[in-house]
Amino acid sequence: VQRCRIVAAAEVEQSYIMIKPDGVQRGLVGEIISRFEKKGFLLKGLKLFQCSKDLAQEHYKDLKDKPFFPTLIDYITSGPVVCMAWEGVGVVASARKLIGATNPLQAEPGTIRGDLAVQTGRNVVHGSDSPDNGKREIALWFKEGELCEWESVQTPWLIE
Ligand code: IDP
Ligand code: MG
């Protein structure tokens, strides 16, 4: 309630964050979720999910002409992923910083990929690259009714 009073709705964005199958297999789910929780963003949706090839191809449609596209689709569909919708002012760009560069060897220490991965083809997590793509991806991965409308008791202690 307080957040709505002090932050214009237009400024609030959502980012689609996904822990990829390697992150799930390597037991990094808690570690990765924890980084977004501790930063102070609001979790609006969360599920463990085995995605189809069609969904993976739709999600990554901008990359369909890349040589690595078939192996990317195999990777993303190789096991369950954790789908998340995170909300907050500036969450899209901030999540990209928390995640780090696409190539984990170039990602800064302190970022998720910089700390937890070594190869682009196994870079443990996805984050939307724009607010529009955040909306598109959340609509793609979550069904009606799967997101929760709620307010965190922490909000007045995060936003003045
Ligand atoms: P991003 O995930 O940092 O936004 P994108 O360029 O959008 O990076 O690529 C999407 C995903 O495709 C990457 O996270 C990675 O899993 C995979 N990918 C990108 N480039 C390569 C590559 O050169 N080889 C193998 N996989 C790649
Ligand atoms: Mg991308």
PDB file of C-alpha atoms and ligand atoms in Angstrom:
ATOM      1  CA  VAL A   1       0.000   0.000   0.000  1.00  0.00           C
ATOM      2  CA  GLN A   2       2.751   2.401   0.991  1.00  0.00           C
ATOM      3  CA  ARG A   3       4.700   1.529  -2.162  1.00  0.00           C
ATOM      4  CA  CYS A   4       1.734   2.528  -4.327  1.00  0.00           C
ATOM      5  CA  ARG A   5       1.536   5.925  -2.603  1.00  0.00           C
ATOM      6  CA  ILE A   6       5.129   6.853  -3.161  1.00  0.00           C
ATOM      7  CA  VAL A   7       6.100   5.174  -6.440  1.00  0.00           C
ATOM      8  CA  ALA A   8       4.234   6.012  -9.638  1.00  0.00           C
ATOM      9  CA  ALA A   9       2.791   2.843 -11.163  1.00  0.00           C
ATOM     10  CA  ALA A  10       4.393   3.723 -14.502  1.00  0.00           C
ATOM     11  CA  GLU A  11       7.854   3.404 -12.948  1.00  0.00           C
ATOM     12  CA  VAL A  12       7.258  -0.107 -11.653  1.00  0.00           C
ATOM     13  CA  GLU A  13       8.616  -2.802 -13.989  1.00  0.00           C
ATOM     14  CA  GLN A  14       8.652  -6.577 -13.981  1.00  0.00           C
ATOM     15  CA  SER A  15      11.507  -8.786 -15.126  1.00  0.00           C
ATOM     16  CA  TYR A  16      11.295 -12.434 -16.115  1.00  0.00           C
ATOM     17  CA  ILE A  17      14.121 -14.254 -14.359  1.00  0.00           C
ATOM     18  CA  MET A  18      14.677 -17.939 -15.020  1.00  0.00           C
ATOM     19  CA  ILE A  19      17.077 -20.382 -13.398  1.00  0.00           C
ATOM     20  CA  LYS A  20      18.176 -22.583 -16.285  1.00  0.00           C
ATOM     21  CA  PRO A  21      18.403 -26.414 -16.047  1.00  0.00           C
ATOM     22  CA  ASP A  22      22.100 -26.314 -15.042  1.00  0.00           C
ATOM     23  CA  GLY A  23      21.281 -24.001 -12.117  1.00  0.00           C
ATOM     24  CA  VAL A  24      18.569 -26.418 -10.949  1.00  0.00           C
ATOM     25  CA  GLN A  25      20.782 -29.510 -11.405  1.00  0.00           C
ATOM     26  CA  ARG A  26      23.693 -27.853  -9.578  1.00  0.00           C
ATOM     27  CA  GLY A  27      21.571 -26.996  -6.538  1.00  0.00           C
ATOM     28  CA  LEU A  28      21.832 -23.225  -7.061  1.00  0.00           C
ATOM     29  CA  VAL A  29      18.109 -22.429  -6.837  1.00  0.00           C
ATOM     30  CA  GLY A  30      18.212 -21.082  -3.280  1.00  0.00           C
ATOM     31  CA  GLU A  31      21.440 -19.145  -3.859  1.00  0.00           C
ATOM     32  CA  ILE A  32      20.085 -17.420  -6.977  1.00  0.00           C
ATOM     33  CA  ILE A  33      16.642 -16.596  -5.554  1.00  0.00           C
ATOM     34  CA  SER A  34      18.345 -15.292  -2.430  1.00  0.00           C
ATOM     35  CA  ARG A  35      20.292 -12.673  -4.374  1.00  0.00           C
ATOM     36  CA  PHE A  36      17.104 -11.110  -5.772  1.00  0.00           C
ATOM     37  CA  GLU A  37      15.314 -11.375  -2.409  1.00  0.00           C
ATOM     38  CA  LYS A  38      18.181  -9.732  -0.533  1.00  0.00           C
ATOM     39  CA  LYS A  39      18.491  -6.941  -3.086  1.00  0.00           C
ATOM     40  CA  GLY A  40      14.927  -5.919  -2.260  1.00  0.00           C
ATOM     41  CA  PHE A  41      12.822  -6.760  -5.299  1.00  0.00           C
ATOM     42  CA  LEU A  42       9.330  -8.211  -4.939  1.00  0.00           C
ATOM     43  CA  LEU A  43       8.642 -11.812  -6.026  1.00  0.00           C
ATOM     44  CA  LYS A  44       5.306 -11.938  -7.881  1.00  0.00           C
ATOM     45  CA  GLY A  45       5.510 -15.393  -9.477  1.00  0.00           C
ATOM     46  CA  LEU A  46       7.539 -18.593  -8.978  1.00  0.00           C
ATOM     47  CA  LYS A  47       7.337 -22.150 -10.329  1.00  0.00           C
ATOM     48  CA  LEU A  48       9.438 -25.189 -11.227  1.00  0.00           C
ATOM     49  CA  PHE A  49       8.602 -26.035 -14.811  1.00  0.00           C
ATOM     50  CA  GLN A  50       9.614 -28.397 -17.625  1.00  0.00           C
ATOM     51  CA  CYS A  51       9.221 -26.368 -20.808  1.00  0.00           C
ATOM     52  CA  SER A  52       8.469 -27.581 -24.325  1.00  0.00           C
ATOM     53  CA  LYS A  53      10.671 -26.974 -27.364  1.00  0.00           C
ATOM     54  CA  ASP A  54       7.964 -24.691 -28.779  1.00  0.00           C
ATOM     55  CA  LEU A  55       8.014 -22.473 -25.695  1.00  0.00           C
ATOM     56  CA  ALA A  56      11.835 -22.345 -25.617  1.00  0.00           C
ATOM     57  CA  GLN A  57      11.896 -21.419 -29.325  1.00  0.00           C
ATOM     58  CA  GLU A  58       9.308 -18.684 -28.815  1.00  0.00           C
ATOM     59  CA  HIS A  59      11.223 -17.302 -25.819  1.00  0.00           C
ATOM     60  CA  TYR A  60      14.494 -17.138 -27.769  1.00  0.00           C
ATOM     61  CA  LYS A  61      12.947 -16.306 -31.185  1.00  0.00           C
ATOM     62  CA  ASP A  62      15.295 -13.303 -31.697  1.00  0.00           C
ATOM     63  CA  LEU A  63      18.228 -15.776 -31.737  1.00  0.00           C
ATOM     64  CA  LYS A  64      16.706 -18.291 -34.176  1.00  0.00           C
ATOM     65  CA  ASP A  65      19.295 -17.593 -36.908  1.00  0.00           C
ATOM     66  CA  LYS A  66      22.305 -18.028 -34.583  1.00  0.00           C
ATOM     67  CA  PRO A  67      24.432 -21.166 -35.064  1.00  0.00           C
ATOM     68  CA  PHE A  68      24.003 -22.084 -31.393  1.00  0.00           C
ATOM     69  CA  PHE A  69      20.171 -21.883 -31.498  1.00  0.00           C
ATOM     70  CA  PRO A  70      19.524 -25.685 -31.685  1.00  0.00           C
ATOM     71  CA  THR A  71      21.896 -26.429 -28.791  1.00  0.00           C
ATOM     72  CA  LEU A  72      20.405 -23.510 -26.818  1.00  0.00           C
ATOM     73  CA  ILE A  73      16.928 -25.036 -27.205  1.00  0.00           C
ATOM     74  CA  ASP A  74      18.269 -28.492 -26.181  1.00  0.00           C
ATOM     75  CA  TYR A  75      19.901 -26.897 -23.118  1.00  0.00           C
ATOM     76  CA  ILE A  76      16.813 -24.981 -21.965  1.00  0.00           C
ATOM     77  CA  THR A  77      14.554 -28.027 -22.400  1.00  0.00           C
ATOM     78  CA  SER A  78      17.049 -30.501 -20.862  1.00  0.00           C
ATOM     79  CA  GLY A  79      15.424 -30.396 -17.398  1.00  0.00           C
ATOM     80  CA  PRO A  80      13.206 -28.269 -15.200  1.00  0.00           C
ATOM     81  CA  VAL A  81      13.744 -24.528 -14.954  1.00  0.00           C
ATOM     82  CA  VAL A  82      12.623 -22.128 -12.224  1.00  0.00           C
ATOM     83  CA  CYS A  83      10.406 -19.365 -13.632  1.00  0.00           C
ATOM     84  CA  MET A  84      10.165 -16.113 -11.700  1.00  0.00           C
ATOM     85  CA  ALA A  85       8.548 -12.719 -12.060  1.00  0.00           C
ATOM     86  CA  TRP A  86      10.329 -10.027 -10.034  1.00  0.00           C
ATOM     87  CA  GLU A  87       8.936  -6.518  -9.637  1.00  0.00           C
ATOM     88  CA  GLY A  88      10.382  -3.142  -8.707  1.00  0.00           C
ATOM     89  CA  VAL A  89      11.536   0.212  -9.961  1.00  0.00           C
ATOM     90  CA  GLY A  90      14.500  -0.414 -12.264  1.00  0.00           C
ATOM     91  CA  VAL A  91      14.349  -4.171 -11.767  1.00  0.00           C
ATOM     92  CA  VAL A  92      15.109  -5.026 -15.423  1.00  0.00           C
ATOM     93  CA  ALA A  93      18.472  -3.240 -15.644  1.00  0.00           C
ATOM     94  CA  SER A  94      19.375  -4.044 -12.046  1.00  0.00           C
ATOM     95  CA  ALA A  95      18.703  -7.769 -12.542  1.00  0.00           C
ATOM     96  CA  ARG A  96      20.969  -7.752 -15.612  1.00  0.00           C
ATOM     97  CA  LYS A  97      23.728  -6.289 -13.412  1.00  0.00           C
ATOM     98  CA  LEU A  98      23.126  -8.864 -10.673  1.00  0.00           C
ATOM     99  CA  ILE A  99      23.268 -11.626 -13.317  1.00  0.00           C
ATOM    100  CA  GLY A 100      26.433 -10.351 -15.075  1.00  0.00           C
ATOM    101  CA  ALA A 101      27.766 -10.693 -18.624  1.00  0.00           C
ATOM    102  CA  THR A 102      26.519 -13.447 -20.951  1.00  0.00           C
ATOM    103  CA  ASN A 103      29.961 -15.116 -20.925  1.00  0.00           C
ATOM    104  CA  PRO A 104      30.581 -16.110 -17.283  1.00  0.00           C
ATOM    105  CA  LEU A 105      34.348 -15.791 -17.748  1.00  0.00           C
ATOM    106  CA  GLN A 106      33.799 -12.109 -18.531  1.00  0.00           C
ATOM    107  CA  ALA A 107      31.168 -11.582 -15.834  1.00  0.00           C
ATOM    108  CA  GLU A 108      32.412  -9.596 -12.831  1.00  0.00           C
ATOM    109  CA  PRO A 109      33.007 -11.409  -9.541  1.00  0.00           C
ATOM    110  CA  GLY A 110      30.017 -10.696  -7.317  1.00  0.00           C
ATOM    111  CA  THR A 111      27.554 -11.318 -10.136  1.00  0.00           C
ATOM    112  CA  ILE A 112      25.637 -14.599 -10.366  1.00  0.00           C
ATOM    113  CA  ARG A 113      27.377 -15.738 -13.546  1.00  0.00           C
ATOM    114  CA  GLY A 114      30.730 -14.309 -12.379  1.00  0.00           C
ATOM    115  CA  ASP A 115      30.537 -16.311  -9.163  1.00  0.00           C
ATOM    116  CA  LEU A 116      28.760 -19.485 -10.234  1.00  0.00           C
ATOM    117  CA  ALA A 117      29.470 -20.367 -13.886  1.00  0.00           C
ATOM    118  CA  VAL A 118      32.280 -20.780 -16.426  1.00  0.00           C
ATOM    119  CA  GLN A 119      30.705 -21.097 -19.894  1.00  0.00           C
ATOM    120  CA  THR A 120      28.201 -19.132 -22.029  1.00  0.00           C
ATOM    121  CA  GLY A 121      26.335 -22.337 -22.898  1.00  0.00           C
ATOM    122  CA  ARG A 122      25.862 -23.106 -19.161  1.00  0.00           C
ATOM    123  CA  ASN A 123      25.320 -19.652 -17.681  1.00  0.00           C
ATOM    124  CA  VAL A 124      22.710 -20.690 -15.089  1.00  0.00           C
ATOM    125  CA  VAL A 125      20.211 -17.831 -15.330  1.00  0.00           C
ATOM    126  CA  HIS A 126      18.162 -15.683 -17.713  1.00  0.00           C
ATOM    127  CA  GLY A 127      17.020 -12.089 -17.213  1.00  0.00           C
ATOM    128  CA  SER A 128      14.838  -9.944 -19.492  1.00  0.00           C
ATOM    129  CA  ASP A 129      16.764  -7.289 -21.442  1.00  0.00           C
ATOM    130  CA  SER A 130      14.037  -4.581 -21.508  1.00  0.00           C
ATOM    131  CA  PRO A 131      10.795  -3.770 -19.658  1.00  0.00           C
ATOM    132  CA  ASP A 132       8.831  -4.652 -22.822  1.00  0.00           C
ATOM    133  CA  ASN A 133      10.541  -8.038 -23.014  1.00  0.00           C
ATOM    134  CA  GLY A 134       9.876  -8.463 -19.279  1.00  0.00           C
ATOM    135  CA  LYS A 135       6.146  -8.158 -19.995  1.00  0.00           C
ATOM    136  CA  ARG A 136       6.348 -10.383 -23.066  1.00  0.00           C
ATOM    137  CA  GLU A 137       8.301 -13.140 -21.303  1.00  0.00           C
ATOM    138  CA  ILE A 138       6.147 -13.142 -18.137  1.00  0.00           C
ATOM    139  CA  ALA A 139       3.034 -13.439 -20.325  1.00  0.00           C
ATOM    140  CA  LEU A 140       4.726 -16.298 -22.205  1.00  0.00           C
ATOM    141  CA  TRP A 141       5.848 -18.353 -19.175  1.00  0.00           C
ATOM    142  CA  PHE A 142       3.024 -17.697 -16.688  1.00  0.00           C
ATOM    143  CA  LYS A 143      -0.664 -18.434 -17.094  1.00  0.00           C
ATOM    144  CA  GLU A 144      -3.506 -16.238 -15.888  1.00  0.00           C
ATOM    145  CA  GLY A 145      -3.750 -16.489 -12.095  1.00  0.00           C
ATOM    146  CA  GLU A 146      -0.169 -17.727 -11.527  1.00  0.00           C
ATOM    147  CA  LEU A 147       1.140 -14.335 -10.384  1.00  0.00           C
ATOM    148  CA  CYS A 148       0.327 -13.115  -6.855  1.00  0.00           C
ATOM    149  CA  GLU A 149      -0.732  -9.595  -6.004  1.00  0.00           C
ATOM    150  CA  TRP A 150       0.763  -8.857  -2.595  1.00  0.00           C
ATOM    151  CA  GLU A 151       2.681  -6.259  -0.630  1.00  0.00           C
ATOM    152  CA  SER A 152       5.846  -6.973   1.366  1.00  0.00           C
ATOM    153  CA  VAL A 153       6.179  -5.709   4.943  1.00  0.00           C
ATOM    154  CA  GLN A 154       9.744  -4.747   3.965  1.00  0.00           C
ATOM    155  CA  THR A 155       8.694  -2.109   1.451  1.00  0.00           C
ATOM    156  CA  PRO A 156       8.715   0.911   3.834  1.00  0.00           C
ATOM    157  CA  TRP A 157      12.199  -0.211   4.928  1.00  0.00           C
ATOM    158  CA  LEU A 158      13.436  -0.380   1.332  1.00  0.00           C
ATOM    159  CA  ILE A 159      11.853   2.720  -0.191  1.00  0.00           C
ATOM    160  CA  GLU A 160      11.660   6.036   1.719  1.00  0.00           C
TER     161      GLU A 160
HETATM  162  P1  IDP B   1      21.783 -13.067 -22.251  1.00  0.00           P
HETATM  163  O1  IDP B   1      21.234 -14.346 -21.665  1.00  0.00           O
HETATM  164  O2  IDP B   1      22.966 -12.559 -21.456  1.00  0.00           O
HETATM  165  O3  IDP B   1      20.725 -12.012 -22.496  1.00  0.00           O
HETATM  166  P2  IDP B   1      21.750 -13.542 -25.157  1.00  0.00           P
HETATM  167  O4  IDP B   1      22.718 -12.953 -26.127  1.00  0.00           O
HETATM  168  O5  IDP B   1      20.353 -13.000 -25.150  1.00  0.00           O
HETATM  169  O6  IDP B   1      22.419 -13.435 -23.683  1.00  0.00           O
HETATM  170  O7  IDP B   1      21.720 -15.107 -25.419  1.00  0.00           O
HETATM  171  C1  IDP B   1      20.742 -15.902 -24.790  1.00  0.00           C
HETATM  172  C2  IDP B   1      21.392 -17.165 -24.289  1.00  0.00           C
HETATM  173  O8  IDP B   1      21.874 -17.911 -25.404  1.00  0.00           O
HETATM  174  C3  IDP B   1      22.621 -16.963 -23.404  1.00  0.00           C
HETATM  175  O9  IDP B   1      22.303 -16.677 -22.049  1.00  0.00           O
HETATM  176  C4  IDP B   1      23.310 -18.298 -23.557  1.00  0.00           C
HETATM  177  O10 IDP B   1      22.671 -19.307 -22.771  1.00  0.00           O
HETATM  178  C5  IDP B   1      23.052 -18.608 -25.032  1.00  0.00           C
HETATM  179  N1  IDP B   1      24.152 -18.142 -25.875  1.00  0.00           N
HETATM  180  C6  IDP B   1      24.397 -16.873 -26.288  1.00  0.00           C
HETATM  181  N2  IDP B   1      25.507 -16.808 -27.046  1.00  0.00           N
HETATM  182  C7  IDP B   1      25.970 -18.085 -27.126  1.00  0.00           C
HETATM  183  C8  IDP B   1      27.091 -18.684 -27.768  1.00  0.00           C
HETATM  184  O11 IDP B   1      27.911 -18.032 -28.422  1.00  0.00           O
HETATM  185  N3  IDP B   1      27.244 -20.034 -27.600  1.00  0.00           N
HETATM  186  C9  IDP B   1      26.370 -20.795 -26.885  1.00  0.00           C
HETATM  187  N4  IDP B   1      25.293 -20.262 -26.263  1.00  0.00           N
HETATM  188  C10 IDP B   1      25.098 -18.929 -26.383  1.00  0.00           C
HETATM  189 MG    MG B   2      19.109 -12.026 -23.835  1.00  0.00          MG
END
